[in-house]
C-alpha positions as a Markdown table, in Angstrom:
| # | Residue | x | y | z |
|---|---|---|---|---|
| 1 | Met | 0.0 | 0.0 | 0.0 |
| 2 | Ala | 1.4 | 3.4 | -1.0 |
| 3 | Arg | 2.4 | 5.7 | 1.8 |
| 4 | Gln | 0.8 | 9.1 | 2.4 |
| 5 | Trp | 3.4 | 11.8 | 1.9 |
| 6 | Arg | 3.0 | 14.7 | 4.2 |
| 7 | Cys | 3.9 | 17.9 | 2.4 |
| 8 | Ala | 5.0 | 21.4 | 3.3 |
| 9 | Val | 5.0 | 24.3 | 0.8 |
| 10 | Val | 7.7 | 27.0 | 1.3 |
| 11 | Gly | 7.0 | 30.2 | -0.6 |
| 12 | Val | 3.3 | 30.8 | -1.3 |
| 13 | Gly | 3.4 | 33.2 | -4.1 |
| 14 | Val | 1.7 | 32.6 | -7.5 |
| 15 | Val | 3.4 | 29.2 | -8.1 |
| 16 | Gly | 3.3 | 28.2 | -4.4 |
| 17 | Glu | -0.4 | 28.7 | -4.4 |
| 18 | Trp | -0.7 | 26.3 | -7.3 |
| 19 | His | 1.0 | 23.6 | -5.1 |
| 20 | Val | -1.4 | 24.4 | -2.3 |
| 21 | Arg | -4.3 | 24.0 | -4.8 |
| 22 | Val | -3.0 | 20.8 | -6.4 |
| 23 | Leu | -1.8 | 18.8 | -3.4 |
| 24 | Pro | -5.4 | 17.9 | -2.2 |
| 25 | Arg | -5.8 | 16.2 | -5.7 |
| 26 | Val | -2.7 | 14.1 | -5.4 |
| 27 | Lys | -3.9 | 10.7 | -4.2 |
| 28 | Asn | -1.0 | 10.0 | -1.9 |
| 29 | Ala | -0.2 | 13.5 | -0.6 |
| 30 | Thr | -1.4 | 15.5 | 2.3 |
| 31 | Leu | -0.7 | 19.2 | 2.8 |
| 32 | Val | 0.2 | 19.8 | 6.5 |
| 33 | Val | 2.0 | 23.1 | 6.6 |
| 34 | Val | 2.9 | 26.2 | 4.6 |
| 35 | Cys | 5.7 | 28.8 | 5.1 |
| 36 | Asp | 6.0 | 32.3 | 3.7 |
| 37 | Leu | 7.6 | 35.5 | 4.9 |
| 38 | Asn | 4.1 | 37.0 | 4.6 |
| 39 | Ala | 1.8 | 35.0 | 6.9 |
| 40 | Ala | -1.3 | 36.8 | 5.7 |
| 41 | Lys | -0.5 | 35.9 | 2.0 |
| 42 | Ala | 0.0 | 32.2 | 3.0 |
| 43 | Gln | -3.3 | 32.2 | 4.9 |
| 44 | Ala | -5.1 | 33.8 | 2.0 |
| 45 | Ala | -3.9 | 31.0 | -0.3 |
| 46 | Leu | -5.3 | 28.4 | 2.2 |
| 47 | Asp | -8.6 | 30.3 | 2.5 |
| 48 | Lys | -8.9 | 30.6 | -1.3 |
| 49 | Asn | -8.6 | 26.9 | -1.6 |
| 50 | Lys | -10.9 | 26.2 | 1.3 |
| 51 | Leu | -8.2 | 24.5 | 3.3 |
| 52 | Ala | -8.5 | 24.5 | 7.1 |
| 53 | Gly | -6.2 | 23.2 | 9.9 |
| 54 | Ile | -3.0 | 23.9 | 8.0 |
| 55 | Ala | -0.2 | 25.4 | 10.1 |
| 56 | Val | 1.4 | 28.6 | 8.8 |
| 57 | Tyr | 4.9 | 29.7 | 9.5 |
| 58 | Thr | 7.1 | 32.6 | 8.5 |
| 59 | Asp | 10.5 | 30.9 | 9.1 |
| 60 | Glu | 11.5 | 27.6 | 7.6 |
| 61 | Ala | 13.9 | 26.7 | 10.4 |
| 62 | Glu | 11.1 | 27.2 | 13.0 |
| 63 | Met | 8.8 | 25.2 | 10.8 |
| 64 | Leu | 11.2 | 22.3 | 10.5 |
| 65 | Ala | 12.0 | 22.4 | 14.3 |
| 66 | Lys | 8.3 | 22.3 | 15.3 |
| 67 | Glu | 6.7 | 20.4 | 12.5 |
| 68 | Gly | 9.6 | 18.2 | 11.3 |
| 69 | Asp | 8.1 | 14.9 | 12.6 |
| 70 | Asn | 5.0 | 15.6 | 10.5 |
| 71 | Ile | 6.8 | 16.5 | 7.2 |
| 72 | Asp | 8.1 | 14.1 | 4.5 |
| 73 | Val | 8.4 | 16.4 | 1.6 |
| 74 | Val | 9.2 | 20.1 | 1.3 |
| 75 | His | 8.0 | 21.9 | -1.9 |
| 76 | Ile | 10.3 | 24.8 | -2.7 |
| 77 | Cys | 8.4 | 27.6 | -4.4 |
| 78 | Thr | 10.5 | 30.6 | -3.5 |
| 79 | Pro | 12.0 | 32.9 | -6.2 |
| 80 | Ser | 14.2 | 31.0 | -8.6 |
| 81 | Gly | 17.5 | 32.2 | -7.3 |
| 82 | Asn | 16.5 | 31.3 | -3.7 |
| 83 | His | 15.9 | 27.6 | -4.1 |
| 84 | Leu | 19.3 | 26.3 | -2.8 |
| 85 | Asp | 19.2 | 27.5 | 0.8 |
| 86 | Pro | 15.7 | 26.4 | 1.7 |
| 87 | Ala | 16.2 | 23.1 | -0.2 |
| 88 | Ala | 19.5 | 22.5 | 1.6 |
| 89 | Met | 17.9 | 23.3 | 5.0 |
| 90 | Ala | 15.1 | 20.8 | 4.3 |
| 91 | Met | 17.4 | 18.1 | 3.1 |
| 92 | Ala | 19.7 | 18.6 | 6.1 |
| 93 | Ala | 16.6 | 17.9 | 8.3 |
| 94 | Gly | 16.1 | 14.7 | 6.4 |
| 95 | Lys | 13.2 | 15.9 | 4.2 |
| 96 | Asn | 12.7 | 15.0 | 0.5 |
| 97 | Val | 12.5 | 18.0 | -1.8 |
| 98 | Ile | 10.4 | 19.0 | -4.8 |
| 99 | Ser | 11.7 | 22.2 | -6.3 |
| 100 | Glu | 9.9 | 24.4 | -8.8 |
| 101 | Lys | 11.4 | 25.3 | -12.1 |
| 102 | Pro | 14.2 | 26.1 | -12.6 |
| 103 | Met | 15.7 | 24.0 | -9.9 |
| 104 | Glu | 18.1 | 26.8 | -9.4 |
| 105 | Ile | 19.5 | 29.6 | -11.7 |
| 106 | His | 23.1 | 28.3 | -11.9 |
| 107 | Ile | 24.3 | 24.7 | -12.4 |
| 108 | Asp | 26.8 | 24.9 | -9.6 |
| 109 | Arg | 24.0 | 25.6 | -7.2 |
| 110 | Ile | 22.0 | 22.7 | -8.6 |
| 111 | Asp | 25.0 | 20.5 | -8.2 |
| 112 | Arg | 25.1 | 21.5 | -4.5 |
| 113 | Met | 21.5 | 20.5 | -4.2 |
| 114 | Ile | 22.2 | 17.2 | -5.8 |
| 115 | Glu | 25.2 | 16.6 | -3.4 |
| 116 | Ala | 23.0 | 17.5 | -0.4 |
| 117 | Ala | 20.4 | 14.9 | -1.4 |
| 118 | Glu | 23.1 | 12.3 | -1.7 |
| 119 | Lys | 24.7 | 13.3 | 1.6 |
| 120 | His | 21.5 | 13.2 | 3.6 |
| 121 | Lys | 20.1 | 10.2 | 1.7 |
| 122 | Val | 16.9 | 11.9 | 0.6 |
| 123 | Arg | 15.2 | 12.4 | -2.7 |
| 124 | Leu | 15.3 | 15.5 | -4.9 |
| 125 | Ala | 13.1 | 16.2 | -7.9 |
| 126 | Gly | 12.1 | 19.2 | -10.0 |
| 127 | Ile | 8.9 | 20.5 | -11.6 |
| 128 | Phe | 8.7 | 20.3 | -15.4 |
| 129 | Gln | 5.0 | 19.8 | -15.7 |
| 130 | Asn | 4.8 | 20.1 | -19.5 |
| 131 | Arg | 6.4 | 16.7 | -19.9 |
| 132 | Trp | 3.0 | 15.3 | -18.8 |
| 133 | Asp | 1.2 | 17.1 | -21.6 |
| 134 | Glu | -0.1 | 14.3 | -23.9 |
| 135 | Ala | 1.0 | 16.0 | -27.1 |
| 136 | Asn | 4.6 | 16.4 | -25.8 |
| 137 | Arg | 4.6 | 12.9 | -24.5 |
| 138 | Ala | 3.6 | 11.7 | -28.0 |
| 139 | Leu | 6.6 | 13.5 | -29.5 |
| 140 | His | 8.9 | 12.0 | -26.9 |
| 141 | Ala | 7.6 | 8.5 | -27.4 |
| 142 | Ala | 8.1 | 8.9 | -31.2 |
| 143 | Ala | 11.7 | 10.0 | -30.7 |
| 144 | Gln | 12.4 | 7.1 | -28.3 |
| 145 | Glu | 11.0 | 4.6 | -30.8 |
| 146 | Gly | 13.2 | 6.1 | -33.6 |
| 147 | Arg | 10.2 | 7.1 | -35.7 |
| 148 | Phe | 11.8 | 10.3 | -36.9 |
| 149 | Gly | 14.8 | 8.4 | -38.2 |
| 150 | Arg | 17.8 | 10.7 | -38.4 |
| 151 | Ile | 16.5 | 13.9 | -36.9 |
| 152 | Ala | 17.3 | 17.0 | -38.9 |
| 153 | Phe | 15.7 | 19.8 | -36.8 |
| 154 | Gly | 14.3 | 20.4 | -33.4 |
| 155 | Gly | 12.9 | 23.8 | -32.3 |
| 156 | Ser | 11.1 | 25.4 | -29.4 |
| 157 | Tyr | 9.2 | 28.7 | -29.5 |
| 158 | Thr | 7.8 | 30.6 | -26.5 |
| 159 | Pro | 6.2 | 33.8 | -28.0 |
| 160 | Trp | 4.8 | 35.2 | -24.8 |
| 161 | Tyr | 3.9 | 38.7 | -23.4 |
| 162 | Arg | 4.3 | 40.3 | -20.0 |
| 163 | Thr | 3.6 | 43.8 | -18.9 |
| 164 | Asp | 6.0 | 46.2 | -17.1 |
| 165 | Gln | 3.7 | 45.7 | -14.0 |
| 166 | Tyr | 4.4 | 42.0 | -14.1 |
| 167 | Tyr | 8.1 | 42.6 | -13.6 |
| 168 | Ala | 7.5 | 45.3 | -11.0 |
| 169 | Asp | 5.3 | 43.0 | -8.8 |
| 170 | Gly | 7.2 | 40.9 | -6.3 |
| 171 | Gly | 10.4 | 42.9 | -6.7 |
| 172 | Trp | 12.5 | 40.0 | -8.0 |
| 173 | Arg | 11.3 | 39.3 | -11.5 |
| 174 | Gly | 13.6 | 40.5 | -14.3 |
| 175 | Thr | 16.7 | 40.4 | -12.0 |
| 176 | Trp | 19.9 | 38.4 | -12.5 |
| 177 | Ala | 20.1 | 37.7 | -8.8 |
| 178 | Leu | 16.8 | 36.1 | -8.2 |
| 179 | Asp | 15.2 | 35.4 | -11.6 |
| 180 | Gly | 18.5 | 34.3 | -13.1 |
| 181 | Gly | 17.5 | 35.8 | -16.4 |
| 182 | Gly | 14.4 | 36.8 | -18.3 |
| 183 | Ala | 12.2 | 35.3 | -20.9 |
| 184 | Ile | 14.4 | 32.2 | -21.3 |
| 185 | Met | 15.1 | 31.3 | -17.7 |
| 186 | Asn | 11.7 | 32.1 | -16.3 |
| 187 | Gln | 9.2 | 31.5 | -19.1 |
| 188 | Ser | 11.0 | 29.4 | -21.8 |
| 189 | Val | 12.8 | 27.0 | -19.4 |
| 190 | His | 9.9 | 24.5 | -19.9 |
| 191 | Ala | 10.3 | 24.5 | -23.7 |
| 192 | Val | 14.1 | 24.3 | -23.4 |
| 193 | Asp | 13.6 | 21.2 | -21.2 |
| 194 | Leu | 11.1 | 19.7 | -23.7 |
| 195 | Ile | 13.3 | 20.1 | -26.7 |
| 196 | Gln | 16.4 | 18.4 | -25.1 |
| 197 | Trp | 14.1 | 15.7 | -23.6 |
| 198 | Ile | 12.7 | 14.9 | -27.0 |
| 199 | Val | 15.6 | 15.4 | -29.4 |
| 200 | Gly | 18.5 | 14.7 | -27.0 |
| 201 | Pro | 21.5 | 16.5 | -25.4 |
| 202 | Val | 22.4 | 20.0 | -26.7 |
| 203 | Lys | 26.1 | 20.3 | -27.6 |
| 204 | Thr | 26.7 | 23.9 | -28.8 |
| 205 | Val | 24.6 | 27.1 | -28.7 |
| 206 | Ser | 24.9 | 30.6 | -30.4 |
| 207 | Ala | 22.5 | 33.2 | -29.0 |
| 208 | Tyr | 21.5 | 36.9 | -29.2 |
| 209 | Ala | 19.4 | 38.6 | -26.6 |
| 210 | Ser | 18.1 | 42.0 | -25.4 |
| 211 | Ser | 15.2 | 43.7 | -23.7 |
| 212 | Arg | 13.1 | 45.1 | -26.5 |
| 213 | Ile | 10.1 | 46.6 | -24.7 |
| 214 | His | 10.8 | 46.4 | -21.0 |
| 215 | Pro | 13.4 | 49.1 | -20.2 |
| 216 | Ser | 13.4 | 48.7 | -16.5 |
| 217 | Ile | 14.5 | 45.0 | -16.3 |
| 218 | Glu | 18.1 | 43.9 | -16.1 |
| 219 | Val | 17.6 | 40.8 | -18.2 |
| 220 | Glu | 16.3 | 39.9 | -21.7 |
| 221 | Asp | 12.7 | 39.9 | -22.8 |
| 222 | Thr | 13.7 | 38.3 | -26.1 |
| 223 | Leu | 16.3 | 35.8 | -27.1 |
| 224 | Thr | 17.0 | 33.7 | -30.2 |
| 225 | Cys | 19.4 | 30.8 | -30.3 |
| 226 | Ser | 20.7 | 28.4 | -33.0 |
| 227 | Leu | 22.0 | 25.2 | -31.6 |
| 228 | Thr | 23.6 | 21.8 | -32.5 |
| 229 | Phe | 22.4 | 18.7 | -30.8 |
| 230 | Ala | 24.9 | 15.9 | -29.8 |
| 231 | Asn | 23.3 | 13.7 | -32.4 |
| 232 | Gly | 24.2 | 16.2 | -35.1 |
| 233 | Ala | 20.7 | 17.7 | -35.6 |
| 234 | His | 20.3 | 21.5 | -35.8 |
| 235 | Gly | 17.8 | 23.5 | -33.8 |
| 236 | Ile | 16.4 | 26.8 | -32.7 |
| 237 | Ile | 15.3 | 28.1 | -29.3 |
| 238 | Met | 13.3 | 31.3 | -29.2 |
| 239 | Gly | 11.7 | 32.9 | -26.1 |
| 240 | Ser | 10.1 | 36.3 | -25.5 |
| 241 | Thr | 7.8 | 38.2 | -23.2 |
| 242 | Ala | 7.6 | 41.1 | -25.7 |
| 243 | Met | 5.1 | 39.7 | -28.2 |
| 244 | Tyr | 1.6 | 41.0 | -27.5 |
| 245 | Pro | -0.8 | 39.4 | -27.0 |
| 246 | Gly | 1.2 | 36.2 | -26.5 |
| 247 | Gly | 0.8 | 32.8 | -28.0 |
| 248 | Gly | 1.2 | 29.1 | -27.4 |
| 249 | Val | 4.4 | 27.2 | -26.9 |
| 250 | Arg | 5.4 | 25.4 | -30.0 |
| 251 | Ile | 7.7 | 22.3 | -30.1 |
| 252 | Glu | 8.7 | 21.1 | -33.6 |
| 253 | Val | 10.7 | 18.0 | -34.5 |
| 254 | Gly | 11.4 | 16.6 | -38.0 |
| 255 | Gly | 13.7 | 14.1 | -39.7 |
| 256 | Glu | 14.0 | 11.7 | -42.5 |
| 257 | His | 11.0 | 9.6 | -41.5 |
| 258 | Gly | 8.6 | 12.1 | -39.9 |
| 259 | Thr | 7.6 | 15.4 | -38.5 |
| 260 | Ala | 5.6 | 16.3 | -35.4 |
| 261 | Val | 4.4 | 19.6 | -33.9 |
| 262 | Ser | 3.0 | 20.3 | -30.5 |
| 263 | Glu | 1.2 | 23.6 | -29.8 |
| 264 | Gly | -1.7 | 23.5 | -27.4 |
| 265 | Gly | -2.2 | 19.9 | -28.6 |
| 266 | Leu | -0.9 | 17.9 | -31.6 |
| 267 | Arg | -0.9 | 20.0 | -34.7 |
| 268 | Arg | 1.1 | 17.6 | -36.8 |
| 269 | Phe | 2.1 | 13.9 | -36.3 |
| 270 | Lys | 3.1 | 12.4 | -39.7 |
| 271 | Phe | 5.4 | 9.5 | -40.2 |
| 272 | Arg | 6.3 | 7.1 | -43.1 |
| 273 | Asp | 5.3 | 4.2 | -40.9 |
| 274 | Glu | 1.7 | 5.3 | -40.4 |
| 275 | Arg | 0.0 | 3.6 | -37.5 |
| 276 | Pro | -3.8 | 3.4 | -36.7 |
| 277 | Glu | -3.1 | 5.0 | -33.3 |
| 278 | Asp | -1.6 | 8.1 | -35.0 |
| 279 | Lys | -5.0 | 9.3 | -36.2 |
| 280 | Lys | -6.5 | 8.7 | -32.7 |
| 281 | Leu | -3.7 | 10.7 | -31.1 |
| 282 | Leu | -4.4 | 13.6 | -33.5 |
| 283 | Thr | -8.1 | 13.4 | -32.8 |
| 284 | Asp | -7.8 | 13.0 | -29.0 |
| 285 | His | -5.2 | 15.8 | -28.5 |
| 286 | Ala | -6.2 | 18.3 | -31.2 |
| 287 | Pro | -5.8 | 22.0 | -30.3 |
| 288 | Gly | -9.0 | 23.5 | -29.0 |
| 289 | Leu | -10.4 | 20.2 | -27.9 |
| 290 | Asp | -10.8 | 21.4 | -24.3 |
| 291 | Glu | -13.3 | 24.1 | -25.3 |
| 292 | Gln | -15.3 | 21.6 | -27.3 |
| 293 | Trp | -15.6 | 19.3 | -24.3 |
| 294 | Lys | -16.4 | 22.2 | -22.1 |
| 295 | Ser | -19.4 | 23.0 | -24.2 |
| 296 | Arg | -20.5 | 19.4 | -24.7 |
| 297 | Ile | -20.3 | 17.9 | -21.2 |
| 298 | Ala | -20.5 | 20.9 | -18.9 |
| 299 | Ala | -23.1 | 23.1 | -20.5 |
| 300 | Gly | -25.2 | 24.9 | -18.0 |
| 301 | Leu | -23.3 | 23.9 | -15.0 |
| 302 | Pro | -22.0 | 26.4 | -12.5 |
| 303 | Ala | -18.3 | 27.4 | -13.3 |
| 304 | Glu | -16.9 | 25.7 | -10.1 |
| 305 | Gln | -18.7 | 22.4 | -10.9 |
| 306 | Arg | -17.8 | 22.6 | -14.6 |
| 307 | Asp | -14.1 | 23.1 | -13.8 |
| 308 | Ala | -14.1 | 20.3 | -11.3 |
| 309 | Ile | -15.4 | 17.9 | -13.9 |
| 310 | Met | -12.8 | 19.1 | -16.4 |
| 311 | Gln | -10.0 | 18.8 | -13.9 |
| 312 | Asn | -11.0 | 15.2 | -13.2 |
| 313 | Leu | -11.0 | 14.4 | -16.9 |
| 314 | Gly | -7.6 | 16.1 | -17.3 |
| 315 | Leu | -9.0 | 18.5 | -19.8 |
| 316 | Leu | -7.9 | 21.8 | -18.1 |
| 317 | Ala | -4.2 | 21.1 | -18.8 |
| 318 | Lys | -4.3 | 22.9 | -22.1 |
| 319 | Ala | -7.1 | 25.4 | -21.4 |
| 320 | Ser | -4.6 | 28.2 | -21.3 |
| 321 | Thr | -1.0 | 28.8 | -22.3 |
| 322 | Gly | 0.3 | 31.3 | -19.8 |
| 323 | Gly | 1.4 | 33.2 | -22.8 |
| 324 | Gly | -0.7 | 36.3 | -22.2 |
| 325 | Thr | -0.6 | 39.2 | -19.9 |
| 326 | Ser | -1.3 | 37.3 | -16.7 |
| 327 | Ala | 1.3 | 34.9 | -15.3 |
| 328 | Thr | -1.6 | 33.1 | -13.5 |
| 329 | Asp | -3.3 | 32.1 | -16.8 |
| 330 | Met | -2.4 | 28.5 | -16.4 |
| 331 | Gly | -4.1 | 25.2 | -15.7 |
| 332 | Thr | -2.8 | 23.1 | -12.8 |
| 333 | Glu | -3.6 | 19.6 | -14.0 |
| 334 | Leu | -0.1 | 19.0 | -15.4 |
| 335 | His | 1.4 | 20.1 | -12.0 |
| 336 | Arg | -0.8 | 17.4 | -10.4 |
| 337 | Arg | 0.5 | 14.8 | -12.8 |
| 338 | Asn | 4.1 | 15.8 | -12.3 |
| 339 | Ile | 3.8 | 15.7 | -8.5 |
| 340 | Gln | 1.9 | 12.5 | -8.6 |
| 341 | His | 4.6 | 10.9 | -10.8 |
| 342 | Ile | 7.3 | 12.0 | -8.4 |
| 343 | Leu | 5.6 | 10.5 | -5.3 |
| 344 | Asp | 4.7 | 7.3 | -7.1 |
| 345 | Ala | 8.4 | 6.9 | -8.2 |
| 346 | Trp | 9.6 | 7.5 | -4.7 |
| 347 | Asp | 7.0 | 5.0 | -3.4 |
| 348 | Ala | 8.5 | 2.4 | -5.8 |
| 349 | Gly | 12.0 | 3.2 | -4.5 |
| 350 | Lys | 13.1 | 4.9 | -7.7 |
| 351 | Glu | 14.2 | 8.4 | -8.7 |
| 352 | Ala | 11.6 | 10.5 | -10.5 |
| 353 | Asp | 12.0 | 11.3 | -14.2 |
| 354 | Thr | 12.7 | 14.9 | -13.2 |
| 355 | Phe | 15.3 | 14.1 | -10.5 |
| 356 | Gly | 18.2 | 16.5 | -9.9 |
| 357 | Pro | 20.6 | 15.6 | -12.7 |
| 358 | Glu | 17.7 | 15.7 | -15.2 |
| 359 | Ala | 16.3 | 19.0 | -14.0 |
| 360 | Arg | 19.9 | 20.4 | -14.3 |
| 361 | Lys | 20.0 | 19.9 | -18.1 |
| 362 | Ala | 17.7 | 22.9 | -19.1 |
| 363 | Val | 19.6 | 25.3 | -16.8 |
| 364 | Ala | 23.0 | 24.1 | -18.3 |
| 365 | Ile | 21.7 | 24.9 | -21.8 |
| 366 | Ile | 20.3 | 28.3 | -20.7 |
| 367 | Glu | 23.6 | 29.2 | -18.9 |
| 368 | Ala | 25.4 | 28.5 | -22.2 |
| 369 | Met | 22.9 | 30.6 | -24.1 |
| 370 | Tyr | 23.5 | 33.6 | -21.8 |
| 371 | Ala | 27.2 | 33.2 | -22.1 |
| 372 | Ser | 26.9 | 33.2 | -25.9 |
| 373 | Ala | 24.6 | 36.2 | -25.9 |
| 374 | Lys | 27.1 | 38.2 | -23.8 |
| 375 | Lys | 29.7 | 37.4 | -26.5 |
| 376 | Gln | 27.4 | 38.5 | -29.3 |
| 377 | Gly | 26.5 | 35.0 | -30.6 |
| 378 | Glu | 29.9 | 33.3 | -30.1 |
| 379 | Pro | 29.3 | 29.6 | -30.0 |
| 380 | Val | 29.4 | 28.1 | -26.5 |
| 381 | Glu | 29.5 | 24.5 | -25.5 |
| 382 | Val | 26.9 | 23.2 | -23.0 |
| 383 | Lys | 28.5 | 21.9 | -19.8 |
């Protein structure tokens, strides 16, 4: 029988509130405590999700000292450049850690997190929820099965938009110290992870970056990068928060035997070795299907009841892209699947698919892109 994992959430901002919202829907998880510098904000997140009896702390050390016997997993949802310290503290206390993306903003800091997990004999895993999108999983499976043949090209595109107010809110977005970068490290890190997960390791990058419409931020709001994969394929990574009104993330892979495109669903999935299930995949995961189901099965229901039905069917995962003005314009079903996978893997005595060394890969690519952009596109090898 699977154990019940008792969870604490550290950092209850936008993303931390998603974890608070999602954990009651993870079958073998129980939220027992939250921690945030702002107790009122943490309590508001609990109230919003109708959760009572959850302890609130403003200091992680105090939380671990007083609640440690009741905690198995600590979810790190603090600003990106402040994941190492709270994660290390939790692991030193013998707690397993799930860290939001990116795991940290520098690979040396991720390496320290990995070392801490090994030293204290606990588990460490990251959040890359878009790996649990069915369209992206179809691309990954096709690559694993060799259906593309020799891959020629792999590209990821994140044409998003954020306002100046988005960067002003919170006081840490758009900074090197805590955001670790801009449109690529914060928003496009998911697509960077997906393209390397599907096509394979990235060998060399050549990037250009600047802030085109956000004059107050230290980092880029637009970056383009050409790259070479270890298998010889060529590729492109593009990320922006300067493209009003914002659009869906696009992942495109093509080679000698097939091409596939994911963008809010499967837009293309065509191979020489056609299979009956290919047509079903295209039908089941077509862009816009969520809205069709919403009108068919939930017509006339109150919004809360309709969304509950859709969540249970897994149909809210692609209901929004997060590409527009609001950073909260995201479904949480993929977060649930990601966390569920992590806990199920740990139950089985295995590392999760997004364990430390795997979560490190996207950040290593991004660090190389930033190094290249500082040298005006000079090629840089990924470490």
